Short mmCIF file of C-alpha atoms in Angstrom, two decimals:
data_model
loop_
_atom_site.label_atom_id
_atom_site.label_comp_id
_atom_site.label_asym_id
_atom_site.label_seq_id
_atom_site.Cartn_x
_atom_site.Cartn_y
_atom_site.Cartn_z
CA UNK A 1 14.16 -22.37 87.24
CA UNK A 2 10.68 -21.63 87.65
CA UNK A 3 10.89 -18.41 89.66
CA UNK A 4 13.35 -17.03 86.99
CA UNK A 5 11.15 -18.15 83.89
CA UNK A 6 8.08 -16.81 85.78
CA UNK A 7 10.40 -13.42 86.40
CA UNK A 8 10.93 -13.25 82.76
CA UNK A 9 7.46 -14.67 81.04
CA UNK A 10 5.96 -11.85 83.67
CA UNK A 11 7.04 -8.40 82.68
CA UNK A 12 6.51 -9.44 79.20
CA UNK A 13 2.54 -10.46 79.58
CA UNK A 14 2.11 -7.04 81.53
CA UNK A 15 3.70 -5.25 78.25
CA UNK A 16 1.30 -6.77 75.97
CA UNK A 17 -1.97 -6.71 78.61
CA UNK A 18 -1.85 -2.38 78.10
CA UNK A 19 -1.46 -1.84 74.31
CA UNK A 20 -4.74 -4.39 73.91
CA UNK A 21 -6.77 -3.13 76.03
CA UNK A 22 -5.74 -0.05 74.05
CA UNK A 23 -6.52 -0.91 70.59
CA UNK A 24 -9.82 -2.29 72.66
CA UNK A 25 -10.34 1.14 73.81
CA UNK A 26 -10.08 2.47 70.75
CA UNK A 27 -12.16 0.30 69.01
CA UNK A 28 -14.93 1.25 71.47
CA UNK A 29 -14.69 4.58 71.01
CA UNK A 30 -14.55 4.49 67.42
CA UNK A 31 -17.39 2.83 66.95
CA UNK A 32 -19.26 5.18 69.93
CA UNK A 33 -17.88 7.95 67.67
CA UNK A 34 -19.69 5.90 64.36
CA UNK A 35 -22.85 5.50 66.60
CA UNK A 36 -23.30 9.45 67.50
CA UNK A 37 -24.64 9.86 64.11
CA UNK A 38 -28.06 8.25 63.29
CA UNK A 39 -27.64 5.19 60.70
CA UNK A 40 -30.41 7.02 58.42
CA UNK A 41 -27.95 9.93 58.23
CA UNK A 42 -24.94 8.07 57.61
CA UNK A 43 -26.43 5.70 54.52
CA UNK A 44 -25.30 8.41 51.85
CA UNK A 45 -21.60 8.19 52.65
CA UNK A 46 -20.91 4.68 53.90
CA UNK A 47 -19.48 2.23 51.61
CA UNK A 48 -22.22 0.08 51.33
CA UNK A 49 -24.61 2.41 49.88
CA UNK A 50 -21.66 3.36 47.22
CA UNK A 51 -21.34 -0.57 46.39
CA UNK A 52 -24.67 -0.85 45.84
CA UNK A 53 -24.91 2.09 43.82
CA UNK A 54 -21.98 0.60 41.33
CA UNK A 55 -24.10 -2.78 41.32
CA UNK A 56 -26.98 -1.43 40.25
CA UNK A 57 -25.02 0.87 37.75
CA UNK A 58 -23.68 -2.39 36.35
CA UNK A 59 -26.68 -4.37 36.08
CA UNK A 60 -28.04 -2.31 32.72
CA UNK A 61 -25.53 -3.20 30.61
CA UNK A 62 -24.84 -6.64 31.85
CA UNK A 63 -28.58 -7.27 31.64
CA UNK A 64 -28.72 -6.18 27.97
CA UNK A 65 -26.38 -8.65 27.63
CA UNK A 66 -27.90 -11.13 29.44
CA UNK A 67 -31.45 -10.64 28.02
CA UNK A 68 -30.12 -10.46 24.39
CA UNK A 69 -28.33 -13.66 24.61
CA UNK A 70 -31.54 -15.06 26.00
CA UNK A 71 -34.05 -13.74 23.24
CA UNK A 72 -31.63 -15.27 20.92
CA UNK A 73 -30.87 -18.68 22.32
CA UNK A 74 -34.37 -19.21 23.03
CA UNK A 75 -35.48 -18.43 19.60
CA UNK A 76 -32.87 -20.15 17.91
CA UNK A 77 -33.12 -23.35 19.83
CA UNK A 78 -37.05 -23.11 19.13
CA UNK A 79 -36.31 -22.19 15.69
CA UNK A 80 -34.64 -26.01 15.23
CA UNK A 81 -36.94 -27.45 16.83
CA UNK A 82 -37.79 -29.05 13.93
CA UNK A 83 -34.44 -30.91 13.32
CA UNK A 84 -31.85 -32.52 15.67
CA UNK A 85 -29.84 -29.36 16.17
CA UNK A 86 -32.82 -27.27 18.22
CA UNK A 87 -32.68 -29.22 21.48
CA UNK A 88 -28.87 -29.40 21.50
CA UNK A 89 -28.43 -25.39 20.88
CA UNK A 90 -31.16 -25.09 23.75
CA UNK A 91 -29.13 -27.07 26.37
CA UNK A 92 -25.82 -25.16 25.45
CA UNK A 93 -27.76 -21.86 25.39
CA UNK A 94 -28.93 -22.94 29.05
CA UNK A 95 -25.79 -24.17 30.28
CA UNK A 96 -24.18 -20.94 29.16
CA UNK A 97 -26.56 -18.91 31.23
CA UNK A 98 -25.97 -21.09 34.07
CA UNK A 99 -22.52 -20.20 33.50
CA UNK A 100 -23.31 -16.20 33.40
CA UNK A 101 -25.22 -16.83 36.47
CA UNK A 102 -22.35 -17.52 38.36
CA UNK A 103 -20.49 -14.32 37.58
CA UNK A 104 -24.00 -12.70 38.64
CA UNK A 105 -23.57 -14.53 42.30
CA UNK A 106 -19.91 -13.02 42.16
CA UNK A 107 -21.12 -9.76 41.61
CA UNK A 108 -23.49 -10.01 43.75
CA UNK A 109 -21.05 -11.47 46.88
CA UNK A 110 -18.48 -8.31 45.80
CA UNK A 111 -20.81 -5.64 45.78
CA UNK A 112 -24.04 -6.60 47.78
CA UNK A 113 -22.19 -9.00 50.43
CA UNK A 114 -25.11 -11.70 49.40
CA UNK A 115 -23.49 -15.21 49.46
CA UNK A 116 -25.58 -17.82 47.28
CA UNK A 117 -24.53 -20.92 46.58
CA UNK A 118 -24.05 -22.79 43.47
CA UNK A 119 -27.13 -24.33 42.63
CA UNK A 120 -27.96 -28.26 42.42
CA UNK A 121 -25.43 -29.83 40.22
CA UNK A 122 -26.98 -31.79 37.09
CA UNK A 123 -27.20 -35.75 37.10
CA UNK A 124 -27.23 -37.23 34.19
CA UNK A 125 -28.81 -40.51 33.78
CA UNK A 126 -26.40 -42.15 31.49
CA UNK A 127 -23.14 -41.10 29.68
CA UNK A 128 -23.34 -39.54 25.83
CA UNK A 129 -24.18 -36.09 24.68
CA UNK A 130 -28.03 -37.03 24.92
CA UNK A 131 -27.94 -37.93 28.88
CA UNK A 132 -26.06 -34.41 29.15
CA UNK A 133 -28.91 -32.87 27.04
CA UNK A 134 -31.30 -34.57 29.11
CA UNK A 135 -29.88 -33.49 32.22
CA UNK A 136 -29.98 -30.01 31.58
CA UNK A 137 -33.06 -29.76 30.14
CA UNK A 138 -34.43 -31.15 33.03
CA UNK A 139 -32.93 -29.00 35.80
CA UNK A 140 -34.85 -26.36 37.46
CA UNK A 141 -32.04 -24.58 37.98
CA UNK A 142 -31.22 -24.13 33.85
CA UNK A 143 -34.79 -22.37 33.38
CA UNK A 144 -34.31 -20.29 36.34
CA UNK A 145 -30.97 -18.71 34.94
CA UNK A 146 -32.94 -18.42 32.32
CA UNK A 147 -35.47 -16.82 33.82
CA UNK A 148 -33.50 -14.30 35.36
CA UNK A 149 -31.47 -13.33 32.62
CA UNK A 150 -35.47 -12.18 30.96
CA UNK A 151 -37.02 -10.82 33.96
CA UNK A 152 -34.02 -8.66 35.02
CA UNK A 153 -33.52 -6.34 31.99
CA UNK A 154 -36.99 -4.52 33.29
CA UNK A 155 -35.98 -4.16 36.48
CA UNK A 156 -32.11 -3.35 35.61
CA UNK A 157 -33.41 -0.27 33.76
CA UNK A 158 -36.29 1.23 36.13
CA UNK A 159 -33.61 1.37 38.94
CA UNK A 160 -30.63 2.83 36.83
CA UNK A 161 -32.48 5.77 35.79
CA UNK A 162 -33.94 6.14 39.07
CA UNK A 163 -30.83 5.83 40.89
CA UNK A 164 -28.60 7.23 38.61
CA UNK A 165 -31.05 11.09 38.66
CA UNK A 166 -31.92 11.41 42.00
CA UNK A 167 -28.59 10.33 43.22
CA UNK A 168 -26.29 12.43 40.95
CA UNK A 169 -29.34 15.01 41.46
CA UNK A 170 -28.81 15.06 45.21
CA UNK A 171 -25.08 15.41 45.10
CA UNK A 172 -24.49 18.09 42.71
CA UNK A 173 -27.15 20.51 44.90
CA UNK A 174 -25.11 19.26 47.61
CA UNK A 175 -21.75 20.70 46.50
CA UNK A 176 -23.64 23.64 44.70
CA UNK A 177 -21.50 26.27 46.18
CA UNK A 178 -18.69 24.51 44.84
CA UNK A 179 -19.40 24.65 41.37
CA UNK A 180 -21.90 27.45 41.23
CA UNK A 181 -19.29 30.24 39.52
CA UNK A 182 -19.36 27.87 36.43
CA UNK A 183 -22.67 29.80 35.22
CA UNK A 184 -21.82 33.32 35.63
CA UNK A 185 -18.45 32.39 34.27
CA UNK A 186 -18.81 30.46 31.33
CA UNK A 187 -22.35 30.27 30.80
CA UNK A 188 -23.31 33.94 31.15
CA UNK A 189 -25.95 33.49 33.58
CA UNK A 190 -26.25 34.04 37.57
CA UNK A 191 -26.74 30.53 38.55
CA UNK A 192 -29.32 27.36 38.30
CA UNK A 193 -32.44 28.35 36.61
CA UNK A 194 -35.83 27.36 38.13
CA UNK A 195 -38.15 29.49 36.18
CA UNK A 196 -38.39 30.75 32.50
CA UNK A 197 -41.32 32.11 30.33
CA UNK A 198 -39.19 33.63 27.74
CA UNK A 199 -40.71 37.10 28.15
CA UNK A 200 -38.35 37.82 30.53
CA UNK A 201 -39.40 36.75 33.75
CA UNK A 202 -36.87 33.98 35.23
CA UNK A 203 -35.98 32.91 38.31
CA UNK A 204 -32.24 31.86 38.91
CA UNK A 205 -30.78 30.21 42.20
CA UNK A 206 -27.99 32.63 42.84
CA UNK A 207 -28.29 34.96 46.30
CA UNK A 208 -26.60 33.24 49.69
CA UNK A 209 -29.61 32.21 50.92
CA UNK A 210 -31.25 30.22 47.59
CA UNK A 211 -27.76 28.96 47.24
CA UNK A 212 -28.07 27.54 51.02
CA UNK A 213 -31.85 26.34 49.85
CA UNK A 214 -30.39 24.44 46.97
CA UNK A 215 -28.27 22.85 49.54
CA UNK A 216 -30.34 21.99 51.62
CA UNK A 217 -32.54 20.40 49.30
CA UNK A 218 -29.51 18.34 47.55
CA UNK A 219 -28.93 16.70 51.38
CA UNK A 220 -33.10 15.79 51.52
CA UNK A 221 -32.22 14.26 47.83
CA UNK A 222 -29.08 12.23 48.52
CA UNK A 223 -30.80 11.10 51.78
CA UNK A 224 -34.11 9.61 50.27
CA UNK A 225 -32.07 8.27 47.14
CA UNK A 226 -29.78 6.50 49.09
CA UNK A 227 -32.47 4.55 50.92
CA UNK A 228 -33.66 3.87 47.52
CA UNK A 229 -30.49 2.78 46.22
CA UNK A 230 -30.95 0.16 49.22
CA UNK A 231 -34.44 -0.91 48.53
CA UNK A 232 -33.40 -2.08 44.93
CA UNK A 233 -30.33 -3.39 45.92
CA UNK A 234 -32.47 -5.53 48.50
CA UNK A 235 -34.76 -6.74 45.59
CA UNK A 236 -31.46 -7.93 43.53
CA UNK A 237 -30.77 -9.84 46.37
CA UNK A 238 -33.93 -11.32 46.46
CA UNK A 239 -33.45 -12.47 42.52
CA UNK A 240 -30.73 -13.46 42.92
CA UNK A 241 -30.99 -15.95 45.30
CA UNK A 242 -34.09 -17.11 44.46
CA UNK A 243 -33.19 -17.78 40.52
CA UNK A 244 -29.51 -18.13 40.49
CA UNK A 245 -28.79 -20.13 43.96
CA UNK A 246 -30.17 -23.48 44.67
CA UNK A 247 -33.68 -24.53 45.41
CA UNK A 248 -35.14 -25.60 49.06
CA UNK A 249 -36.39 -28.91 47.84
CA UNK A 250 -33.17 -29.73 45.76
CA UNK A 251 -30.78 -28.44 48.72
CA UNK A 252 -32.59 -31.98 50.89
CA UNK A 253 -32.20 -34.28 47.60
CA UNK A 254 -28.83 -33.39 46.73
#
């Protein structure tokens, strides 16, 4: 019984044993393949650098959003100050932007690959709207949110436009030759112009070898802007775990 079970578990193990070590194989050389190309040269067309592109693309509007409901929670809440209703509004404005910094932290894990946790939960001392009140008021955490949702609008628009020119900048010089018939077709002109005094002297980019020039300028472009795209990506992850995820100090209490 054991011969025959060993005759028949045998030829099956040595079927399996060659296609992994093939898929191994081909891992390997997919990924020597990957590694012939320098990583600086292969930022502009790896996903990553396209993720973080669409993040930061995002962030404008979502920190309009974010800084407009702050401006107006904070000034509200200060506003009432005065009578009962000021503090409450406050709390609910902060508890809302704790909320809004959670879908931040999930836009962040999607597009950036940063995981932050949820920061330190809020204890209330006591049960009743006032001990709730109390408790967020008194949470680090609530003025950070807050925090971020004022202090990112600045930085949200400085690197959209940045990103948004150099890297659309970079790509249409790229595929120049593509689209450079458009402007003696439609637009009655030989190509890109460089130069105008509007006496007549003008310099268009439209012979083989400018065209080539233009290209490879647009490939210097998308190269530098894609390392930018990644050095204010890496700042949004820096935000955003140091406002929206939990503190050191808390992280031992809790």
């Amino acid at each position: 019984m054991t011969a025959r079970s060993a005759e028949r578990t045998t030829p099956m193990a040595t079927d399996h044993r060659p296609d992994r070590y093939d898929r191994d194989d081909r891992y390997d050389r997919d990924e020597h393949r990957n590694r012939r190309v320098p990583s600086p040269l292969r930022a502009p067309i790896e996903s990553r650098t396209w993720r973080e592109f669409g993040y930061l693309m995002l962030s404008l509007p979502i920190s309009v959003f974010l800084f407009a409901f702050a401006i107006i929670t904070v000034a509200l809440g200060a506003g009432l100050l005065v009578t009962f209703l000021g503090i409450p509004i406050l709390a609910a404005g902060l508890m809302a932007c704790r909320g809004l910094g959670a879908l931040e932290r999930a836009r962040a894990r999607a597009l950036l690959g940063l995981d932050v946790g949820r920061p330190e939960p809020l204890r209330a001392r006591g049960e009743g709207l006032m001990a709730w009140v109390g408790a967020v008021l008194k949470s680090g955490a609530s003025w950070r949110h807050l925090l971020y949702a004022l202090l990112h609008l600045p930085w949200a628009l400085v690197s959209f436009v940045v990103s948004l020119v150099f890297w659309v900048t970079g790509w249409l010089l790229v595929l120049y030759p593509l689209w450079q018939w458009v402007f003696p077709t439609y637009l009655d002109t030989p190509g890109i112009q460089v130069y105008g005094d509007g006496g007549g002297n003008s310099f268009y980019v439209d012979t083989p070898f400018e065209i080539a020039g233009a290209t490879v300028a647009g490939l210097a472009t998308v190269l530098v802007a894609a390392w930018m795209i990644r050095g204010f990506a890496q700042v949004d992850r820096v935000m955003v775990s140091g406002l929206l995820g939990p503190s050191r100090l808390a992280t031992r209490v809790v």
